XYZ file of C-alpha atoms in Angstrom:
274
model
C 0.000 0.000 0.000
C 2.397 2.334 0.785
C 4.433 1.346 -2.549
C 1.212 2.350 -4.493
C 0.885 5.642 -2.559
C 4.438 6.831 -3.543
C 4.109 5.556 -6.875
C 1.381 7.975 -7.190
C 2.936 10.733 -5.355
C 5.857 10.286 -7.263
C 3.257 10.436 -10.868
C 1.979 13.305 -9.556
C 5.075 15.133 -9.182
C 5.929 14.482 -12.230
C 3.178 15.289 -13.742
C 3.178 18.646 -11.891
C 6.838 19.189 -13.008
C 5.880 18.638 -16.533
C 2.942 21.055 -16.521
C 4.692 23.597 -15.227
C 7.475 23.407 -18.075
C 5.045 23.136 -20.709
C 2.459 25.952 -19.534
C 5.455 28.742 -19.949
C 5.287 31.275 -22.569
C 8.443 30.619 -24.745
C 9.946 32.657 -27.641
C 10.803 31.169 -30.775
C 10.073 31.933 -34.622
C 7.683 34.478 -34.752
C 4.116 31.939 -34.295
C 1.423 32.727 -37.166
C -0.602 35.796 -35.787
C -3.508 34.704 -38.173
C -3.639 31.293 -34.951
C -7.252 31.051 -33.907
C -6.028 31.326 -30.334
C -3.362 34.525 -31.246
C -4.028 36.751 -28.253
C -3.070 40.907 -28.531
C 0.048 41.169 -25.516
C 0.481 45.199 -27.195
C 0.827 47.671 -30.177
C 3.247 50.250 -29.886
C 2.782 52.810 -33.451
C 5.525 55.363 -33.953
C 4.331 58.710 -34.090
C 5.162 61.353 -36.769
C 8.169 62.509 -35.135
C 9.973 59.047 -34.585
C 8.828 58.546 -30.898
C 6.963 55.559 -29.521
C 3.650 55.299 -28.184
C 1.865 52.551 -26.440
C -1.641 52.497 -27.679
C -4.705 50.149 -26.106
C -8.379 49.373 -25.573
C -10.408 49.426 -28.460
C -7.363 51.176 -30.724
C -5.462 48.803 -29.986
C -7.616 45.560 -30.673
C -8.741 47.343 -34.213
C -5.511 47.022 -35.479
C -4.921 43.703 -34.144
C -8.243 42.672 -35.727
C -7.401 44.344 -38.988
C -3.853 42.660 -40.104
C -5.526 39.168 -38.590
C -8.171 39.535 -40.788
C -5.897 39.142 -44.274
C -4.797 36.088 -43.330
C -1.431 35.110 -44.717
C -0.029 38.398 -46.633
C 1.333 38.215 -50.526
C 4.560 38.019 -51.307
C 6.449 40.640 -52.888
C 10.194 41.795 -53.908
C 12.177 43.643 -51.954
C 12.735 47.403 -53.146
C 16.444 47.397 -54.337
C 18.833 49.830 -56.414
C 18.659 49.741 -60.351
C 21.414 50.419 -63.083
C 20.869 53.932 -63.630
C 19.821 54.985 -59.880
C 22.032 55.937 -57.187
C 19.967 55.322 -54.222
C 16.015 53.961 -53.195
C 14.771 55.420 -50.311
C 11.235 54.191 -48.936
C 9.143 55.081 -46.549
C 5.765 54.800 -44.708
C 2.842 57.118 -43.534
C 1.878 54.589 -40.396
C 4.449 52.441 -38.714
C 3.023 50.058 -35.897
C 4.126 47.015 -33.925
C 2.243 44.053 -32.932
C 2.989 41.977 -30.270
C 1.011 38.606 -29.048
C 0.896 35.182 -27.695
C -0.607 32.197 -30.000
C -0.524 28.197 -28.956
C -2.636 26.430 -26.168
C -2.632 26.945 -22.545
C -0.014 23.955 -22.116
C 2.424 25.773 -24.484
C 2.238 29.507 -25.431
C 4.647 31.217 -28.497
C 5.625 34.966 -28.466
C 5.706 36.740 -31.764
C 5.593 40.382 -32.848
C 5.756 41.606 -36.729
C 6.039 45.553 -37.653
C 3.519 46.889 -40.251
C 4.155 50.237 -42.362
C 0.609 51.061 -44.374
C 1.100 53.565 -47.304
C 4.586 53.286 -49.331
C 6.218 56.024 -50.785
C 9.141 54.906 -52.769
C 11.477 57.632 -53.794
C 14.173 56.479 -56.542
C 16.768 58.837 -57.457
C 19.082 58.626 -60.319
C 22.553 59.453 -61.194
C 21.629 62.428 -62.430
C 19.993 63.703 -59.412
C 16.548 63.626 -60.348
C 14.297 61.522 -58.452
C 10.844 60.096 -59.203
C 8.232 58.871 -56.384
C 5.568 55.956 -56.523
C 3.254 56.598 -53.973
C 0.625 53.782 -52.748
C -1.838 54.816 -50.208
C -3.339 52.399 -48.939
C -0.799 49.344 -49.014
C -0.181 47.354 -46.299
C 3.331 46.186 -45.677
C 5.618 43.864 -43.447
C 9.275 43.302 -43.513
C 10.559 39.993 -42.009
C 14.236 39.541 -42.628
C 14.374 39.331 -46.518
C 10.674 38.500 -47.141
C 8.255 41.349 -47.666
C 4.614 40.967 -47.583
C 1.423 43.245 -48.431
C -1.709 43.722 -48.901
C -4.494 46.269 -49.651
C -6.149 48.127 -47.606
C -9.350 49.535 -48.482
C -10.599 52.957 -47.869
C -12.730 51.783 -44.345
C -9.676 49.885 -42.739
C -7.358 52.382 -43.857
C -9.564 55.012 -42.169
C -9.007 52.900 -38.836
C -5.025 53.232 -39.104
C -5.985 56.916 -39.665
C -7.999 57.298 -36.350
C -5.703 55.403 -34.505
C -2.669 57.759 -35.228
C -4.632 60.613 -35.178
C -5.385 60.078 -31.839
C -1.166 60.061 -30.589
C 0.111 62.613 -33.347
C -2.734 65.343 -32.883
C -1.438 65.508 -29.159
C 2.057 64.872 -29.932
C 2.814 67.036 -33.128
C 1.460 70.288 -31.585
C 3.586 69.924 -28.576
C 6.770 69.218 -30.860
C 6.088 72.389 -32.723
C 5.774 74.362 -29.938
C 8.912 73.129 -28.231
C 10.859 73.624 -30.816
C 9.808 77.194 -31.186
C 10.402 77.846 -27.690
C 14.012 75.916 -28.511
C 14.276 78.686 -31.170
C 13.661 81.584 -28.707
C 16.363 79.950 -26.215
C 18.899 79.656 -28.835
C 18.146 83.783 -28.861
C 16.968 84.227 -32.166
C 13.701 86.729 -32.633
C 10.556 84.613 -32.265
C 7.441 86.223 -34.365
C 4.308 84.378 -35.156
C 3.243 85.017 -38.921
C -0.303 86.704 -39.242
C -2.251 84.143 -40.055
C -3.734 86.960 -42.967
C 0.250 86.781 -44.490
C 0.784 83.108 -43.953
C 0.273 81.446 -47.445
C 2.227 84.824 -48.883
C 4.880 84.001 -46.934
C 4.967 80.389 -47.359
C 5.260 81.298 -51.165
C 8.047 83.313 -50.690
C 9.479 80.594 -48.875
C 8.519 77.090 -51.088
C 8.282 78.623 -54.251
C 5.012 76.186 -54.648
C 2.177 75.769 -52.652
C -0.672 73.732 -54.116
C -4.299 74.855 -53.881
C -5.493 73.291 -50.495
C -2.641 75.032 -48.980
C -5.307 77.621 -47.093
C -7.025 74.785 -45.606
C -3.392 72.723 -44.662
C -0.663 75.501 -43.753
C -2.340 76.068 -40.325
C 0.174 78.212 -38.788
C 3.875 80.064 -38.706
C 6.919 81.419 -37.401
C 9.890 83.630 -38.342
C 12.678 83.312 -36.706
C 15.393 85.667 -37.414
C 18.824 86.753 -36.263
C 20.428 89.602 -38.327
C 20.143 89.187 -41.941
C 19.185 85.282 -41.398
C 15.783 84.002 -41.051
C 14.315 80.549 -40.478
C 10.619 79.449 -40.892
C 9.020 76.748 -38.260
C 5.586 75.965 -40.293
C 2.930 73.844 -38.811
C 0.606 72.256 -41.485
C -2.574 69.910 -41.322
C -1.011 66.095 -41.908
C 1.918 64.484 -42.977
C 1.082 63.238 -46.212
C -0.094 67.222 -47.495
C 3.713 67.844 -46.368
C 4.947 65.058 -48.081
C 3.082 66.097 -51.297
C 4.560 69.358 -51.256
C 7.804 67.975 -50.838
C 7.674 66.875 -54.510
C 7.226 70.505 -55.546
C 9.822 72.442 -52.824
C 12.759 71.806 -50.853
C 12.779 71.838 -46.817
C 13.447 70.449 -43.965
C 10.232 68.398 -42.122
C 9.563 65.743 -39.281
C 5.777 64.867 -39.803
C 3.393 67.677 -40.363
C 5.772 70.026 -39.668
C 8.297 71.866 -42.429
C 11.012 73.643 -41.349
C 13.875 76.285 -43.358
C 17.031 76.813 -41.545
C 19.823 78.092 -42.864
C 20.809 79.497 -39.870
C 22.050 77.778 -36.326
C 20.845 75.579 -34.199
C 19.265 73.466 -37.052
C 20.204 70.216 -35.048
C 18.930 71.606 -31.648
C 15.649 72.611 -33.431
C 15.189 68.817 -35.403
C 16.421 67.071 -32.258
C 13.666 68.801 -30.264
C 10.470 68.165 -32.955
C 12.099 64.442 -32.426
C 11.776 64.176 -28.991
């Protein structure tokens, strides 16, 4: 009898040992988020000025939902340099990471994957022109060497668009004003442009504007120091600055276009980055 009891005890241990080895969350390969038991752990989305920004609730189960929801992604080449081209530069309105758990309760994976929706691929060539293909509402994720996409239509890109809205319309104003208070610290003349001069100014300044520009340059600052003067501009989005980008030459983080030619440019990006 007392054989059988420590037999058992001894099953039992082992058992228990087992089950506690197995019921661990491990990391390994990145586990297929599209598993019917993939659970969200977090999405982090980087904001228009590089920083990173935990998002949650509702936000942060929509885009969870929404990349789960295309199943396995196509497969597509990698964007490379071409005879005739001296560099290819891409990059991304929306940048967001995913990270989950998928498996059973006995044996749970980590994985996370990194999505960028709406590519802008800028080619240059030898020459020094440069031509852009622009695709809205692509879907895209980088593992390694394989890239995958997919299309997003106008609804689930709205989501993305909601979701980032909701960091970048609290963190982009505070970045502009920092950096203008940066600007008055570095002792240059601060003066807010009239908002009845702004688009004659930013003409002045671009060269270009396009025809929305009332309704996307929101606001504007000279900032001068002796016969030198920089512009801070503050405009609706980043994709309107990125449009007039193809059109006029300046510095930008986001929705926010900058000319400096004078000093303190790297105090003044480093601060609408931070």
């Amino acid at each position: 009898m007392k054989r059988m009891i420590l037999t058992l005890t001894l099953a039992a241990f082992v058992f228990l040992l087992c089950f506690g080895a197995t019921a661990c969350t491990v990391k390994i390969k990145d586990p297929s988020i599209t598993d019917d038991k993939a659970e969200l752990k977090s999405v982090e989305i980087k904001a228009e000025n590089t920083t990173t920004h935990t998002v949650n609730g509702e936000q942060a189960q929509a885009l969870f939902d929404l990349v789960r929801g295309f199943g396995e992604l196509d497969k597509e080449a990698l964007d490379i340099g071409i005879s005739g081209y001296s560099s290819v530069e891409t990059e991304y309105d929306y940048t967001f990471k995913i990270s989950y758990t998928a498996g059973n309760f006995f044996r749970k994976e980590e994985g996370e994957f990194t999505y960028n929706v709406g590519e802008r691929v800028i080619r240059t060539r030898e020459n020094g022109e440069s031509s852009v293909k622009y695709t809205e509402n692509k879907l895209v994720c980088i593992n390694g060497l394989v890239k995958r996409t997919a299309e997003l239509s106008d609804a689930q890109l709205e989501i993305v668009r909601s979701v980032f809205e909701s960091v970048n319309g609290t963190v982009m104003p505070s970045a502009f004003e920092r950096a203008v208070a940066k600007a008055g610290e570095l002792g240059y003349l601060v003066e807010e442009i009239p908002s009845e001069n702004l688009l004659n100014v930013a003409v002045d300044v671009f060269g270009f504007l396009p025809i929305d520009a009332k309704d996307n340059l929101l606001k504007g600052y000279e900032v001068s120091e002796g016969n030198t003067t920089n512009y801070l501009f503050y405009t609706s989005d980043a994709e309107w600055t990125a449009d007039l980008r193809e059109h006029a030459t300046f510095s930008y983080v986001g929705r926010i276009c900058y000319v400096w030619p004078g000093r303190g440019y790297d105090e003044i990006r480093n601060t609408l980055m931070s």
